[in-house]
mmCIF file of C-alpha atoms in Angstrom:
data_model
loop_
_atom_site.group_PDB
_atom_site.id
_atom_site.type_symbol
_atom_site.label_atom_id
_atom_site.label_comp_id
_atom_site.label_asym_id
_atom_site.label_seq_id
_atom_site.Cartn_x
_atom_site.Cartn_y
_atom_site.Cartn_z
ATOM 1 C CA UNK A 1 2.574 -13.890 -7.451
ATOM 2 C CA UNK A 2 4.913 -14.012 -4.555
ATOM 3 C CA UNK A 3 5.225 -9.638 -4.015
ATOM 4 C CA UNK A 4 1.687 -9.333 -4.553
ATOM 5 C CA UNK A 5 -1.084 -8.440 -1.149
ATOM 6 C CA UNK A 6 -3.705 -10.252 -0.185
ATOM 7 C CA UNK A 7 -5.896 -7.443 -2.396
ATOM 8 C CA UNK A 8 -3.978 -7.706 -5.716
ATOM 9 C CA UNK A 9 -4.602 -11.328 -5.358
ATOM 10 C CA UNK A 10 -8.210 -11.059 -4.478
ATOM 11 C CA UNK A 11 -8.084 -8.600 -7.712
ATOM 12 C CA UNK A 12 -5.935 -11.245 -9.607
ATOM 13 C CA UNK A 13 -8.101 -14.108 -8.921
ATOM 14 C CA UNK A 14 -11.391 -11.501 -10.194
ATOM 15 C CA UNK A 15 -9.881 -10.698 -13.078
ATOM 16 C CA UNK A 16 -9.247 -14.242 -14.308
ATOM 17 C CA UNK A 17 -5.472 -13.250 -14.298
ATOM 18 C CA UNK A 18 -5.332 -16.636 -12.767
ATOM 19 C CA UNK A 19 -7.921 -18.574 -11.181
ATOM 20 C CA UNK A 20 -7.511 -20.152 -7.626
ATOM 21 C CA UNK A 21 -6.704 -23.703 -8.303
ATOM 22 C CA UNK A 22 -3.140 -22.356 -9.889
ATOM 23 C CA UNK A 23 -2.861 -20.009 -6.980
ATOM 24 C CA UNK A 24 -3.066 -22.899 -4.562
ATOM 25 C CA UNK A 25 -1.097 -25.601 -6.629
ATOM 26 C CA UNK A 26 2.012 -22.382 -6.996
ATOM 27 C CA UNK A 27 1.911 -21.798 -2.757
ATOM 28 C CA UNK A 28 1.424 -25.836 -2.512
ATOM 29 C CA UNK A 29 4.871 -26.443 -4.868
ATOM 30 C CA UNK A 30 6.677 -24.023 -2.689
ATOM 31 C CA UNK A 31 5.711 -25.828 0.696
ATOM 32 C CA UNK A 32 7.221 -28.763 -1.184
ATOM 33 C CA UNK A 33 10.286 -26.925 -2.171
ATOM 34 C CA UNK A 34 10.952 -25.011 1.015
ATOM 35 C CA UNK A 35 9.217 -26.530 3.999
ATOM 36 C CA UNK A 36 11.749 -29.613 4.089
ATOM 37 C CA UNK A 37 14.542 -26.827 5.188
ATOM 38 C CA UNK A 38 12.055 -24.052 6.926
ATOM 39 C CA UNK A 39 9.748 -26.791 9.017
ATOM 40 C CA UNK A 40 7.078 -24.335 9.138
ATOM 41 C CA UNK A 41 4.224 -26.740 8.287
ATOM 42 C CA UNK A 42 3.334 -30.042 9.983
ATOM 43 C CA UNK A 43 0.196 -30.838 7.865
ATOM 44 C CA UNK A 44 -0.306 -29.762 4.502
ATOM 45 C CA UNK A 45 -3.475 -30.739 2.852
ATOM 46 C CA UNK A 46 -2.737 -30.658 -0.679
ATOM 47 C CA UNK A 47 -5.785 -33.216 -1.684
ATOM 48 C CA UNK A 48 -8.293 -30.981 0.160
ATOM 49 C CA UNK A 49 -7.065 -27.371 -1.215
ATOM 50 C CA UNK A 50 -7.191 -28.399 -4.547
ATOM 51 C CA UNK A 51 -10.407 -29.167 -4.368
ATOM 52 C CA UNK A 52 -10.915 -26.087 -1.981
ATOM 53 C CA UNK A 53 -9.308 -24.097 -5.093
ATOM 54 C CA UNK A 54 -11.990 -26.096 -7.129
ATOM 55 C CA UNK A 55 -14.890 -24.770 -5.311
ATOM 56 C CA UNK A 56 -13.704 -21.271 -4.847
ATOM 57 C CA UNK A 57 -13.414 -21.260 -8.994
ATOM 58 C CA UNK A 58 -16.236 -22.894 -9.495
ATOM 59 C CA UNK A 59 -18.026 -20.904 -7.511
ATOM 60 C CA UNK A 60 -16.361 -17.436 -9.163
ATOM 61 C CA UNK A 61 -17.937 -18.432 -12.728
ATOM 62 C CA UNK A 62 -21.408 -18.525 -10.946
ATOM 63 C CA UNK A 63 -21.128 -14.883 -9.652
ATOM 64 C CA UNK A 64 -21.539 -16.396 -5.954
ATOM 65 C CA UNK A 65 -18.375 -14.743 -4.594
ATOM 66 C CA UNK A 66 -17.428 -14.458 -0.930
ATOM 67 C CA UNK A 67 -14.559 -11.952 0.594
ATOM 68 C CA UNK A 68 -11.753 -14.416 0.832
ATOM 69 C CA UNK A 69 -13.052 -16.633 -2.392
ATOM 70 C CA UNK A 70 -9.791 -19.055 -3.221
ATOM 71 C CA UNK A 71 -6.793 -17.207 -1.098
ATOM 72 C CA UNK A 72 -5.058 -19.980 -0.003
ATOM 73 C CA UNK A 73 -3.622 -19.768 4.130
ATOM 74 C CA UNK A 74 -2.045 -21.377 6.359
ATOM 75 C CA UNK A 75 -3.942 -22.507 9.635
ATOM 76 C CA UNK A 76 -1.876 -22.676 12.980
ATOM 77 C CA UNK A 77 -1.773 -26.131 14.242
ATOM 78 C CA UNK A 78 -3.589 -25.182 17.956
ATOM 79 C CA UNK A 79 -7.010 -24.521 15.910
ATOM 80 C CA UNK A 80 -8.974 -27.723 15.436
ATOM 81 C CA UNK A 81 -9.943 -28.553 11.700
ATOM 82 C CA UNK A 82 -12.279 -31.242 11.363
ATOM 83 C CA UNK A 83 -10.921 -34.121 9.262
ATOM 84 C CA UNK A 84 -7.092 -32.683 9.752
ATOM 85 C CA UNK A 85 -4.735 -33.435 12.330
ATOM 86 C CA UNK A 86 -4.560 -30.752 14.923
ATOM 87 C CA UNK A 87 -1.639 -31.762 17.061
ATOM 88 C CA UNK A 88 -0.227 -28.516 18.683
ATOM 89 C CA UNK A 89 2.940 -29.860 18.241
ATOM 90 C CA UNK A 90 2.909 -32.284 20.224
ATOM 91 C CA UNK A 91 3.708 -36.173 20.845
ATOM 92 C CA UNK A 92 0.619 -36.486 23.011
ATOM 93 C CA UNK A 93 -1.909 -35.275 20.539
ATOM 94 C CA UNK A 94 0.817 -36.228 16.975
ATOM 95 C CA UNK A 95 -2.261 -38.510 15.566
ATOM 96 C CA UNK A 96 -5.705 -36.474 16.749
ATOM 97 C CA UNK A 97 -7.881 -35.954 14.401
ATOM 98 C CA UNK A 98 -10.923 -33.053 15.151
ATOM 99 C CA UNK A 99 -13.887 -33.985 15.070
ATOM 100 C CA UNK A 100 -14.829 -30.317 14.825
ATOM 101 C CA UNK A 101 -13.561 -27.027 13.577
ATOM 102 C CA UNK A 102 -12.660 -24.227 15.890
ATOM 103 C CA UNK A 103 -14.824 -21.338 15.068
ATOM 104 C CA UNK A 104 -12.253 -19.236 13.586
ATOM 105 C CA UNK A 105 -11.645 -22.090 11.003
ATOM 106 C CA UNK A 106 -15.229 -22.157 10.292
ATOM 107 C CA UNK A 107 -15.425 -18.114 9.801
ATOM 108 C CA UNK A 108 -12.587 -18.761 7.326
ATOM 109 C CA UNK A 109 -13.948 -21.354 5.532
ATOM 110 C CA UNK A 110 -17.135 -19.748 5.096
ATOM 111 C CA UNK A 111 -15.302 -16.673 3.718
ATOM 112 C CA UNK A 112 -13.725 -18.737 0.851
ATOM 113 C CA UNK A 113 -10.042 -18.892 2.284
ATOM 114 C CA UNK A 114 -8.558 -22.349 1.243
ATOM 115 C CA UNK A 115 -6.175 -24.380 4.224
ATOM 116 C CA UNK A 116 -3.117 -25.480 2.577
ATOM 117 C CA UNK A 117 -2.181 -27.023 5.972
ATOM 118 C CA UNK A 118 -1.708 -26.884 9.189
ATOM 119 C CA UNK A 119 1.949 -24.474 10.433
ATOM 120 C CA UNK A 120 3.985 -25.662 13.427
ATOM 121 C CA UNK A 121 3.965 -23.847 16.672
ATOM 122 C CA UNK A 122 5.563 -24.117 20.185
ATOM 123 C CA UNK A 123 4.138 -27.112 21.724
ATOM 124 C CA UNK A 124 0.687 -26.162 22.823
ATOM 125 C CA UNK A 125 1.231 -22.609 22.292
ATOM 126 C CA UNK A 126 4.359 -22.216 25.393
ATOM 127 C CA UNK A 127 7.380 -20.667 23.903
ATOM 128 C CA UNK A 128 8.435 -17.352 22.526
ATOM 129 C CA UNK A 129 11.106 -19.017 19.500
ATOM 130 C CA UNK A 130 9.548 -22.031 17.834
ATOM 131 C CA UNK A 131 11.983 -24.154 19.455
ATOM 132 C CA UNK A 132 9.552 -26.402 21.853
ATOM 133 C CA UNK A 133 7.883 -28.104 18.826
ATOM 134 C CA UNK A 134 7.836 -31.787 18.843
ATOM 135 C CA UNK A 135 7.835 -31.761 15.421
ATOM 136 C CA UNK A 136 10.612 -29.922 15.272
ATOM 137 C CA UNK A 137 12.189 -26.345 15.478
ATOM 138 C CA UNK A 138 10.494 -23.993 12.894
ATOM 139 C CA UNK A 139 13.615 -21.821 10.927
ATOM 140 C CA UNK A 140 13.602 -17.920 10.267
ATOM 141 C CA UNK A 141 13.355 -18.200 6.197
ATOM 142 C CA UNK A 142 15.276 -15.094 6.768
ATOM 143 C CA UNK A 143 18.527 -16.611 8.308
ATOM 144 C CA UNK A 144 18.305 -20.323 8.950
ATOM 145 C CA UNK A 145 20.157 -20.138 12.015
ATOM 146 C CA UNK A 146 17.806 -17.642 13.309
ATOM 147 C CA UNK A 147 14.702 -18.451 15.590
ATOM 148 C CA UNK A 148 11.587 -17.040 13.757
ATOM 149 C CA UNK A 149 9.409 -16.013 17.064
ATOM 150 C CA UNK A 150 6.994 -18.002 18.773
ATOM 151 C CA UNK A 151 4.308 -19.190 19.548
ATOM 152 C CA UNK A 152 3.291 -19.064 15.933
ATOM 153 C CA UNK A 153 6.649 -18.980 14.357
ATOM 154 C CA UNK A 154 5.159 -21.443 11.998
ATOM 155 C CA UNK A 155 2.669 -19.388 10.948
ATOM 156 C CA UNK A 156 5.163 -15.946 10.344
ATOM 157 C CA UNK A 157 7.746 -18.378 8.504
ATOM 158 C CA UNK A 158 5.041 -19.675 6.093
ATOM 159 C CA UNK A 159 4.237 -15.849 5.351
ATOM 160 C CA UNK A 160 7.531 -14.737 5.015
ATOM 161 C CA UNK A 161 8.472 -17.952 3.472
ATOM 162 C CA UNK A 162 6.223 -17.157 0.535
ATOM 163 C CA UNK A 163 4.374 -20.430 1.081
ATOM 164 C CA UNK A 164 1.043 -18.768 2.161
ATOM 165 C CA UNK A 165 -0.319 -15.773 1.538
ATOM 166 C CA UNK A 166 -1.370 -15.256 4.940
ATOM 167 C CA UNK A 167 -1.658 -17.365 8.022
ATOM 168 C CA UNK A 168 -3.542 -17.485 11.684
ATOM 169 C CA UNK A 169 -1.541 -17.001 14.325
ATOM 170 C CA UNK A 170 -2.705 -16.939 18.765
ATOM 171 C CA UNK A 171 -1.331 -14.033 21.079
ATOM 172 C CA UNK A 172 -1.854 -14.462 24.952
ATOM 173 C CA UNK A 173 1.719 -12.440 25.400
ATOM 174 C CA UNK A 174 3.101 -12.013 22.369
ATOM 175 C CA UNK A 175 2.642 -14.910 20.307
ATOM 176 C CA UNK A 176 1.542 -13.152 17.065
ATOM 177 C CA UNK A 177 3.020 -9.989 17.280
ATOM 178 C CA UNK A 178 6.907 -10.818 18.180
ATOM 179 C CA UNK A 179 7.220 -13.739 15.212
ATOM 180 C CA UNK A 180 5.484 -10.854 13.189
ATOM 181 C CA UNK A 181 8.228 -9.145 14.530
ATOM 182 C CA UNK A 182 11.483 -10.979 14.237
ATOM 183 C CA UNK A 183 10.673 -11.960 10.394
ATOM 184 C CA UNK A 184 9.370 -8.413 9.449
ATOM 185 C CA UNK A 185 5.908 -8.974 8.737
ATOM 186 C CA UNK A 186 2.897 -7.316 9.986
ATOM 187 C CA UNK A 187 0.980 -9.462 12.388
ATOM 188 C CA UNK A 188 -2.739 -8.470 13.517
ATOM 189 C CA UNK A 189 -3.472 -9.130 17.353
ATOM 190 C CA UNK A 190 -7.497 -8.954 17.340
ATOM 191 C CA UNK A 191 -8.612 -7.031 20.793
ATOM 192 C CA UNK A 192 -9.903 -9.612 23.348
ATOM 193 C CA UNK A 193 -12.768 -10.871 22.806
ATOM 194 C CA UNK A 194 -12.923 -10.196 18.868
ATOM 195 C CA UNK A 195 -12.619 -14.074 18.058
ATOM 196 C CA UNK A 196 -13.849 -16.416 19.676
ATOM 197 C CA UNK A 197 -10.906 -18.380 22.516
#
């Protein structure tokens, strides 16, 4: 699973080659493994993608399919998720809880993409190398000693990482496309106005 696209999975998961609940519980026993050393999540939400995964399945055997039905991603910790922390990696907000999700979040969701969490970020999006997190600096899966990019360094080292199999990301100057960047992924900076600030 880990060199396959976004499309071979979509293809995987139509197939029955596996079904989304395994898809999520492989990505979710990688965060375990990996995230300890790569700090690229701050909130995983194991309980609420499995049941996510659930859904998405359930909802495959029914015929009522949407575009991203089960891929599991990684959301970047400045978008509000209601229920889930949303802490921009930050001491001031370390405990918030939305009471709301940002419309991107809701787009997703209603596409079938499953949160496994929430991916660390320079605090409240200010930083170009993942090193202003409260929660800690965010490490290039690449070379550990390497920055990964910022603002959403999180977000690129979860990709790269193989602990998503794709992640949001937020670009006022760079923010997307220079962690895409400096882990050698591709990273998709919508033209303004596209999504919704």
């Amino acid at each position: 699973m880990l060199k396959k696209t976004l499309v071979e999975l979509l293809q995987g998961l139509k197939t029955g080659e596996f079904s989304s609940r395994e898809l999520v519980a492989f990505y979710l026993k990688r965060i375990q493994q990996y995230n300890p050393t790569i700090n690229a999540f701050i909130t995983v939400s194991e309980e609420s993608a499995l049941a996510s995964a659930k859904r998405a399945d359930d909802a495959r055997r029914k015929g009522s399919v949407v575009p991203l039905n089960g891929i599991p991603i990684a959301q970047k910790d400045i978008f509000c998720t209601a229920g889930v922390k949303t802490t921009c990696a930050s001491k001031m907000l370390a405990n918030f809880i939305s009471p709301y999700d940002a419309t991107c979040i809701e787009k997703l969701n209603r596409a079938g993409a499953v949160m496994l969490g929430k991916t660390n970020m320079d605090e409240f999006a200010m930083g170009s190398s993942n090193e202003t997190s409260y929660m800690g600096a965010v490490k290039n899966p690449w070379d550990l000693t390497c920055v990964p990019g910022g603002s959403s360094g999180g977000s690129a080292a979860a990709v790269v990482g193989r602990l998503a199999a794709a992640a949001t990301g937020t670009d006022t100057g760079g923010s997307i496309r220079q962690p895409a960047a400096l882990t050698g992924i591709t990273g998709l900076k919508p033209t303004y106005g596209r999504v919704s600030r």
